[in-house]
């Protein structure tokens, strides 16, 4: 019996889970071949799966009970536009395995997700990665983690049509409990192994908590602003005559950009990569994590002023968290809505959370909700008792 087969439930069904993420720092750097530093959060999507001896693929979600999908595996490539929106994520993963030559017929996958959608916490990557680990174990156990990340990203980019980078999928697959994942996207893409590092991240040991406050203002990545920012970064790189903004080492080189918008976009990417390097170095060296606070603040200010992906609601939440005594606070994820993080003393957490909520309510913004971000494990099999091994 292999390690994974131990987790077969009595009905022959097996379970997997994949987490959402928050990025400590390193926003809009992934598709510029840059640096990111996410942790996995304890909110996950679970997938229960089994194989049947037929040619069908079936997916169902507890959150969308009225929208189950059942279709022949051979129709995945042609029926995409007829599928309910949620089902395109897991079926995109199944289709991508099929496109790469794996036998994917006779699959049944049932999903149950606790990562709020549109909150900037990577619910779609959690859904794709839960599907990806399940399909790997059921159909293609030879697929390694790198390819799995690529499959989950291709499902979002090509099947769903959301032009994301690899931050979310890499975080969901590679993160480990108690660590932040330092990922150099360029090095990761170029190497057969390596390109990332697990950096110990244990805030409780120093009397700190990382609050994730979901403002309730949702975003949609398949539409609008995110793709526009990607295009602006590509245009800035082209104007500078480089393949990607990662090729620029020094902000002085940006003086070649005459378009003020492209200049600010590129300046964000460069300064954000520097912040990732500095935060990673502070954590690696065992510094007091309070020292990363000003870098979180600077990251938000750059996303607001240079990259222009923050919103009034996110800015108000960040301002309220700082006023309430957070060491640092910033929006997380792609922006245009979603969540903020706030680094706070454990003793002050309840007060900061309350003051942010009250401040948003007083301005007539949606109800905010808070989760605590403890660095959890990445995707994998779950035993019948619900425990994630390792
Ligand atoms: C979204 C995308 C990621 C990344 C972030 C911004 O979450 O899915 O690839 O670009 O935005 O850092």
Short mmCIF file of C-alpha atoms and ligand atoms in Angstrom, two decimals:
data_model
loop_
_atom_site.label_atom_id
_atom_site.label_comp_id
_atom_site.label_asym_id
_atom_site.label_seq_id
_atom_site.Cartn_x
_atom_site.Cartn_y
_atom_site.Cartn_z
CA UNK A 1 0.00 0.00 0.00
CA UNK A 2 1.44 3.39 -0.96
CA UNK A 3 1.36 6.35 1.40
CA UNK A 4 -1.44 7.98 -0.62
CA UNK A 5 -3.59 4.82 -0.79
CA UNK A 6 -3.88 4.86 3.00
CA UNK A 7 -6.38 7.66 2.60
CA UNK A 8 -9.00 5.71 0.66
CA UNK A 9 -12.35 6.02 2.50
CA UNK A 10 -14.66 3.00 3.00
CA UNK A 11 -16.65 3.75 -0.20
CA UNK A 12 -13.43 3.76 -2.23
CA UNK A 13 -13.59 7.56 -2.39
CA UNK A 14 -10.49 9.53 -1.48
CA UNK A 15 -10.05 13.13 -0.31
CA UNK A 16 -7.62 15.93 -0.99
CA UNK A 17 -7.44 19.54 0.04
CA UNK A 18 -5.77 22.68 -1.28
CA UNK A 19 -5.43 25.99 0.59
CA UNK A 20 -5.96 29.62 -0.32
CA UNK A 21 -3.05 31.97 0.32
CA UNK A 22 -2.07 35.41 1.48
CA UNK A 23 1.01 36.98 0.06
CA UNK A 24 3.11 38.65 2.76
CA UNK A 25 4.74 40.81 0.10
CA UNK A 26 5.42 40.62 -3.65
CA UNK A 27 2.25 41.71 -5.46
CA UNK A 28 2.06 41.90 -9.28
CA UNK A 29 5.64 40.68 -9.49
CA UNK A 30 4.96 37.05 -10.49
CA UNK A 31 4.09 37.74 -14.13
CA UNK A 32 7.14 40.01 -14.30
CA UNK A 33 9.47 37.07 -13.51
CA UNK A 34 9.93 38.51 -10.02
CA UNK A 35 9.80 37.54 -6.34
CA UNK A 36 6.88 36.58 -4.08
CA UNK A 37 6.54 35.54 -0.44
CA UNK A 38 3.17 33.89 0.28
CA UNK A 39 1.88 31.69 3.08
CA UNK A 40 -0.93 29.12 2.79
CA UNK A 41 -3.95 29.98 4.93
CA UNK A 42 -6.07 27.50 6.88
CA UNK A 43 -9.06 27.97 4.53
CA UNK A 44 -9.14 25.15 1.98
CA UNK A 45 -11.07 23.61 -0.88
CA UNK A 46 -11.54 19.86 -0.43
CA UNK A 47 -12.10 17.38 -3.24
CA UNK A 48 -13.52 13.90 -2.79
CA UNK A 49 -12.85 11.74 -5.82
CA UNK A 50 -13.23 8.28 -7.27
CA UNK A 51 -12.70 6.61 -10.65
CA UNK A 52 -15.39 4.75 -12.60
CA UNK A 53 -15.10 2.40 -15.57
CA UNK A 54 -16.80 4.69 -18.09
CA UNK A 55 -15.89 7.61 -20.34
CA UNK A 56 -17.51 10.37 -18.27
CA UNK A 57 -16.18 13.21 -16.13
CA UNK A 58 -18.45 14.43 -13.31
CA UNK A 59 -17.93 17.44 -11.04
CA UNK A 60 -20.19 18.87 -8.36
CA UNK A 61 -19.73 21.58 -5.73
CA UNK A 62 -21.41 21.78 -2.37
CA UNK A 63 -21.54 25.56 -2.88
CA UNK A 64 -23.30 25.14 -6.28
CA UNK A 65 -25.63 22.18 -5.66
CA UNK A 66 -27.81 23.12 -8.62
CA UNK A 67 -24.91 23.11 -11.11
CA UNK A 68 -23.42 19.61 -11.32
CA UNK A 69 -21.73 18.76 -14.62
CA UNK A 70 -21.46 15.35 -16.27
CA UNK A 71 -19.98 15.02 -19.76
CA UNK A 72 -17.85 12.67 -21.85
CA UNK A 73 -14.13 13.34 -21.34
CA UNK A 74 -13.79 13.79 -25.09
CA UNK A 75 -16.20 16.77 -24.97
CA UNK A 76 -14.14 18.81 -22.48
CA UNK A 77 -12.29 20.67 -25.19
CA UNK A 78 -15.39 21.62 -27.17
CA UNK A 79 -18.07 22.23 -24.50
CA UNK A 80 -16.24 24.84 -22.43
CA UNK A 81 -18.55 27.74 -23.24
CA UNK A 82 -21.64 25.81 -22.16
CA UNK A 83 -20.30 25.01 -18.68
CA UNK A 84 -21.31 26.87 -15.50
CA UNK A 85 -18.58 29.33 -14.48
CA UNK A 86 -17.44 27.48 -11.34
CA UNK A 87 -17.03 24.16 -13.19
CA UNK A 88 -14.59 25.62 -15.73
CA UNK A 89 -11.88 25.68 -13.05
CA UNK A 90 -11.80 21.97 -12.14
CA UNK A 91 -12.76 20.86 -15.65
CA UNK A 92 -10.00 23.07 -17.03
CA UNK A 93 -7.60 21.06 -14.88
CA UNK A 94 -9.02 17.75 -16.09
CA UNK A 95 -8.90 18.97 -19.71
CA UNK A 96 -5.27 20.08 -19.28
CA UNK A 97 -4.26 16.62 -17.97
CA UNK A 98 -6.03 15.17 -21.02
CA UNK A 99 -4.30 17.63 -23.37
CA UNK A 100 -0.98 16.43 -21.97
CA UNK A 101 -1.83 12.85 -22.89
CA UNK A 102 -3.10 11.45 -19.57
CA UNK A 103 -6.10 9.09 -19.43
CA UNK A 104 -8.77 11.13 -17.59
CA UNK A 105 -12.08 9.40 -18.40
CA UNK A 106 -14.22 7.86 -15.63
CA UNK A 107 -13.66 10.60 -13.04
CA UNK A 108 -15.98 11.82 -10.31
CA UNK A 109 -14.89 14.85 -8.24
CA UNK A 110 -16.96 16.47 -5.46
CA UNK A 111 -15.78 19.84 -4.15
CA UNK A 112 -16.44 21.73 -0.94
CA UNK A 113 -14.79 25.13 -0.56
CA UNK A 114 -14.25 27.42 2.40
CA UNK A 115 -12.09 30.05 0.69
CA UNK A 116 -14.31 33.09 0.05
CA UNK A 117 -14.55 33.93 -3.67
CA UNK A 118 -13.34 37.34 -4.84
CA UNK A 119 -11.60 38.08 -1.53
CA UNK A 120 -8.07 38.10 -2.94
CA UNK A 121 -7.32 34.85 -1.07
CA UNK A 122 -6.97 32.68 -4.14
CA UNK A 123 -10.19 30.70 -4.05
CA UNK A 124 -9.92 29.85 -7.75
CA UNK A 125 -6.37 28.52 -7.46
CA UNK A 126 -7.43 26.51 -4.38
CA UNK A 127 -10.22 24.96 -6.45
CA UNK A 128 -7.89 24.23 -9.38
CA UNK A 129 -5.16 22.85 -7.11
CA UNK A 130 -7.59 20.62 -5.20
CA UNK A 131 -8.68 19.22 -8.57
CA UNK A 132 -5.06 18.94 -9.71
CA UNK A 133 -3.81 16.91 -6.73
CA UNK A 134 -6.88 14.67 -6.96
CA UNK A 135 -6.51 14.05 -10.70
CA UNK A 136 -2.79 13.44 -10.30
CA UNK A 137 -3.28 10.80 -7.64
CA UNK A 138 -6.21 9.17 -9.43
CA UNK A 139 -4.89 9.27 -13.00
CA UNK A 140 -1.27 10.41 -13.36
CA UNK A 141 0.85 9.78 -10.24
CA UNK A 142 4.06 10.42 -12.20
CA UNK A 143 3.28 14.16 -12.52
CA UNK A 144 5.57 16.22 -10.27
CA UNK A 145 4.72 19.40 -8.34
CA UNK A 146 6.20 21.74 -10.96
CA UNK A 147 4.08 20.30 -13.71
CA UNK A 148 1.07 20.28 -11.40
CA UNK A 149 1.47 24.03 -10.78
CA UNK A 150 1.70 24.54 -14.52
CA UNK A 151 -1.43 22.46 -15.13
CA UNK A 152 -3.43 24.44 -12.53
CA UNK A 153 -2.21 27.74 -14.00
CA UNK A 154 -2.96 26.64 -17.57
CA UNK A 155 -6.51 25.73 -16.48
CA UNK A 156 -7.05 29.29 -15.23
CA UNK A 157 -5.23 31.03 -18.07
CA UNK A 158 -6.38 28.98 -21.05
CA UNK A 159 -9.65 27.27 -20.06
CA UNK A 160 -11.17 29.89 -17.74
CA UNK A 161 -9.47 32.82 -19.46
CA UNK A 162 -8.08 34.57 -16.35
CA UNK A 163 -4.55 35.81 -17.14
CA UNK A 164 -2.97 35.06 -13.72
CA UNK A 165 0.70 34.44 -12.95
CA UNK A 166 1.84 31.43 -10.89
CA UNK A 167 1.84 32.94 -7.41
CA UNK A 168 -1.45 31.42 -6.27
CA UNK A 169 -0.96 27.93 -7.69
CA UNK A 170 2.65 27.72 -6.46
CA UNK A 171 1.57 28.83 -2.99
CA UNK A 172 -1.28 26.32 -2.83
CA UNK A 173 0.95 23.42 -3.93
CA UNK A 174 4.34 24.25 -2.39
CA UNK A 175 3.65 26.04 0.92
CA UNK A 176 4.38 24.16 4.13
CA UNK A 177 3.03 24.70 7.65
CA UNK A 178 4.96 27.25 9.71
CA UNK A 179 6.78 28.71 6.69
CA UNK A 180 6.56 31.50 4.16
CA UNK A 181 7.43 30.45 0.61
CA UNK A 182 10.14 32.59 -1.00
CA UNK A 183 9.71 32.02 -4.71
CA UNK A 184 11.89 33.50 -7.43
CA UNK A 185 9.61 33.04 -10.42
CA UNK A 186 12.38 33.38 -12.98
CA UNK A 187 14.69 30.90 -11.23
CA UNK A 188 11.79 28.52 -10.63
CA UNK A 189 10.81 28.55 -14.31
CA UNK A 190 14.37 28.04 -15.50
CA UNK A 191 15.39 25.17 -13.21
CA UNK A 192 14.41 21.49 -13.00
CA UNK A 193 14.39 21.83 -9.24
CA UNK A 194 14.76 24.59 -6.65
CA UNK A 195 13.99 28.26 -7.25
CA UNK A 196 12.16 28.47 -3.95
CA UNK A 197 12.88 28.37 -0.24
CA UNK A 198 10.78 27.67 2.87
CA UNK A 199 11.45 30.43 5.43
CA UNK A 200 10.30 29.79 9.02
CA UNK A 201 7.35 32.06 9.84
CA UNK A 202 5.98 31.67 13.35
CA UNK A 203 4.36 34.89 14.52
CA UNK A 204 2.77 33.42 17.67
CA UNK A 205 6.24 32.82 19.12
CA UNK A 206 6.82 36.58 19.16
CA UNK A 207 3.36 37.58 20.43
CA UNK A 208 2.10 38.61 16.99
CA UNK A 209 -0.82 37.78 14.74
CA UNK A 210 -1.45 38.35 11.08
CA UNK A 211 -5.06 39.37 10.57
CA UNK A 212 -6.66 38.93 7.17
CA UNK A 213 -9.63 41.25 6.87
CA UNK A 214 -11.90 40.49 3.92
CA UNK A 215 -13.55 43.81 3.12
CA UNK A 216 -16.44 42.15 1.31
CA UNK A 217 -15.70 44.19 -1.83
CA UNK A 218 -15.19 41.41 -4.40
CA UNK A 219 -13.01 41.48 -7.49
CA UNK A 220 -13.09 39.52 -10.74
CA UNK A 221 -9.78 38.68 -12.40
CA UNK A 222 -11.07 37.38 -15.71
CA UNK A 223 -12.30 40.94 -16.32
CA UNK A 224 -10.65 44.29 -16.60
CA UNK A 225 -7.93 45.82 -14.53
CA UNK A 226 -5.68 42.85 -13.86
CA UNK A 227 -5.14 42.12 -17.55
CA UNK A 228 -4.59 45.85 -18.19
CA UNK A 229 -1.80 45.93 -15.58
CA UNK A 230 -0.14 42.89 -17.14
CA UNK A 231 -0.26 44.57 -20.54
CA UNK A 232 1.23 47.80 -19.11
CA UNK A 233 4.12 45.87 -17.54
CA UNK A 234 4.77 44.10 -20.84
CA UNK A 235 4.66 47.46 -22.65
CA UNK A 236 7.12 48.97 -20.14
CA UNK A 237 9.53 46.05 -20.63
CA UNK A 238 9.23 46.35 -24.42
CA UNK A 239 9.87 50.11 -24.29
CA UNK A 240 13.00 49.43 -22.24
CA UNK A 241 14.13 46.75 -24.69
CA UNK A 242 14.11 43.89 -22.17
CA UNK A 243 12.23 40.60 -22.06
CA UNK A 244 10.75 41.31 -18.64
CA UNK A 245 10.93 43.96 -15.91
CA UNK A 246 13.07 41.48 -13.93
CA UNK A 247 15.89 42.40 -16.30
CA UNK A 248 16.01 45.92 -14.87
CA UNK A 249 18.31 46.08 -11.82
CA UNK A 250 18.28 49.73 -11.01
CA UNK A 251 15.39 52.24 -10.82
CA UNK A 252 17.70 54.70 -12.63
CA UNK A 253 17.25 52.62 -15.80
CA UNK A 254 13.54 53.48 -15.77
CA UNK A 255 14.31 57.04 -16.89
CA UNK A 256 14.12 55.59 -20.41
CA UNK A 257 10.34 55.33 -19.95
CA UNK A 258 8.72 58.51 -21.21
CA UNK A 259 5.13 57.41 -20.55
CA UNK A 260 4.41 58.43 -16.91
CA UNK A 261 1.91 55.59 -16.38
CA UNK A 262 4.32 52.90 -17.59
CA UNK A 263 7.03 54.52 -15.48
CA UNK A 264 4.96 54.19 -12.30
CA UNK A 265 3.90 50.62 -13.08
CA UNK A 266 7.54 49.60 -13.59
CA UNK A 267 8.66 51.49 -10.49
CA UNK A 268 6.19 49.47 -8.42
CA UNK A 269 7.51 46.18 -9.76
CA UNK A 270 11.13 47.10 -9.02
CA UNK A 271 10.46 48.47 -5.54
CA UNK A 272 8.21 45.48 -4.71
CA UNK A 273 10.94 42.98 -5.67
CA UNK A 274 13.29 44.89 -3.35
CA UNK A 275 10.74 44.70 -0.54
CA UNK A 276 10.42 40.92 -1.00
CA UNK A 277 14.20 40.56 -0.80
CA UNK A 278 14.33 42.67 2.38
CA UNK A 279 11.41 40.96 4.12
CA UNK A 280 12.82 37.52 3.25
CA UNK A 281 16.22 38.53 4.61
CA UNK A 282 14.69 39.84 7.85
CA UNK A 283 12.73 36.61 8.39
CA UNK A 284 15.69 34.41 7.45
CA UNK A 285 17.95 36.20 9.89
CA UNK A 286 15.47 35.70 12.75
CA UNK A 287 14.77 39.45 13.17
CA UNK A 288 11.72 40.57 15.17
CA UNK A 289 8.87 40.22 12.61
CA UNK A 290 7.63 43.66 13.70
CA UNK A 291 10.45 44.97 11.52
CA UNK A 292 8.62 43.89 8.38
CA UNK A 293 5.72 46.24 9.22
CA UNK A 294 7.06 49.35 7.44
CA UNK A 295 7.73 47.26 4.31
CA UNK A 296 4.12 46.06 4.30
CA UNK A 297 3.02 49.71 4.56
CA UNK A 298 5.33 50.73 1.73
CA UNK A 299 4.01 47.86 -0.40
CA UNK A 300 0.46 49.12 0.01
CA UNK A 301 1.40 52.70 -0.75
CA UNK A 302 3.12 51.58 -3.95
CA UNK A 303 0.13 49.45 -5.04
CA UNK A 304 -2.12 52.45 -4.38
CA UNK A 305 -0.07 55.26 -5.94
CA UNK A 306 2.17 53.59 -8.56
CA UNK A 307 0.25 50.48 -9.57
CA UNK A 308 -3.25 51.90 -8.92
CA UNK A 309 -4.94 48.63 -7.99
CA UNK A 310 -6.20 49.63 -4.54
CA UNK A 311 -9.70 50.93 -3.86
CA UNK A 312 -11.29 53.39 -1.46
CA UNK A 313 -12.48 50.47 0.66
CA UNK A 314 -9.04 48.82 0.80
CA UNK A 315 -7.37 52.15 1.58
CA UNK A 316 -9.89 52.86 4.34
CA UNK A 317 -9.32 49.41 5.87
CA UNK A 318 -5.53 49.82 5.75
CA UNK A 319 -5.72 53.34 7.25
CA UNK A 320 -7.98 52.11 10.05
CA UNK A 321 -5.66 49.17 10.82
CA UNK A 322 -2.63 51.47 10.98
CA UNK A 323 -4.48 53.99 13.17
CA UNK A 324 -5.53 51.14 15.47
CA UNK A 325 -1.87 50.24 16.01
CA UNK A 326 -0.97 47.64 13.37
CA UNK A 327 2.80 47.42 12.74
CA UNK A 328 2.06 47.23 9.04
CA UNK A 329 -0.95 46.78 6.81
CA UNK A 330 -1.57 46.38 3.09
CA UNK A 331 -4.01 45.08 0.51
CA UNK A 332 -3.29 41.55 -0.74
CA UNK A 333 -3.74 39.80 -4.08
CA UNK A 334 -4.53 41.36 -7.41
CA UNK A 335 -6.48 44.32 -5.99
CA UNK A 336 -9.65 46.10 -7.16
CA UNK A 337 -11.28 44.76 -3.97
CA UNK A 338 -10.68 41.82 -1.67
CA UNK A 339 -8.72 41.67 1.58
CA UNK A 340 -6.07 43.45 3.60
CA UNK A 341 -3.55 42.03 6.04
CA UNK A 342 -2.54 43.67 9.31
CA UNK A 343 0.40 42.66 11.49
CA UNK A 344 -0.64 43.20 15.10
CA UNK A 345 0.24 42.30 18.68
CA UNK A 346 -1.80 39.31 19.83
CA UNK A 347 -3.19 41.40 22.67
CA UNK A 348 -4.35 44.13 20.27
CA UNK A 349 -5.88 41.83 17.62
CA UNK A 350 -9.49 42.04 18.84
CA UNK A 351 -9.35 45.81 19.09
CA UNK A 352 -7.74 46.33 15.66
CA UNK A 353 -10.27 44.04 14.06
CA UNK A 354 -13.18 45.85 15.72
CA UNK A 355 -11.88 49.30 14.84
CA UNK A 356 -11.38 48.37 11.18
CA UNK A 357 -14.88 46.90 10.99
CA UNK A 358 -16.42 49.97 12.68
CA UNK A 359 -14.50 52.36 10.48
CA UNK A 360 -15.66 50.61 7.28
CA UNK A 361 -19.25 50.43 8.54
CA UNK A 362 -19.24 54.15 9.41
CA UNK A 363 -18.34 54.92 5.78
CA UNK A 364 -21.18 52.75 4.47
CA UNK A 365 -18.84 50.03 3.09
CA UNK A 366 -19.77 46.30 3.07
CA UNK A 367 -19.44 44.14 6.22
CA UNK A 368 -15.86 43.00 6.78
CA UNK A 369 -14.91 39.64 8.22
CA UNK A 370 -11.62 38.54 9.73
CA UNK A 371 -9.62 35.34 9.67
CA UNK A 372 -6.29 34.70 11.32
CA UNK A 373 -3.52 33.79 8.91
CA UNK A 374 -1.42 31.03 10.43
CA UNK A 375 0.93 29.54 7.84
CA UNK A 376 -0.70 26.20 6.98
CA UNK A 377 0.23 23.22 4.80
CA UNK A 378 -0.03 23.09 1.02
CA UNK A 379 -2.24 20.81 -1.09
CA UNK A 380 -2.31 17.06 -0.62
CA UNK A 381 -4.31 14.02 0.45
CA UNK A 382 -6.50 14.24 3.55
CA UNK A 383 -7.17 11.22 5.72
CA UNK A 384 -10.77 10.18 6.52
CA UNK A 385 -10.59 12.08 9.83
CA UNK A 386 -9.94 15.30 7.92
CA UNK A 387 -6.26 15.60 8.83
CA UNK A 388 -3.75 16.80 6.28
CA UNK A 389 -0.61 14.62 6.61
CA UNK A 390 2.73 16.37 7.12
C1 LIG B 1 -3.66 37.47 -8.50
C2 LIG B 1 -3.00 36.57 -9.53
C3 LIG B 1 -1.55 36.27 -9.15
C4 LIG B 1 -0.78 37.54 -8.83
C5 LIG B 1 -1.58 38.42 -7.87
C6 LIG B 1 -0.94 39.76 -7.65
O1 LIG B 1 -3.79 36.79 -7.29
O2 LIG B 1 -3.71 35.36 -9.64
O3 LIG B 1 -0.93 35.54 -10.19
O4 LIG B 1 -0.43 38.24 -9.99
O5 LIG B 1 -2.89 38.66 -8.32
O6 LIG B 1 0.26 39.61 -6.97
#
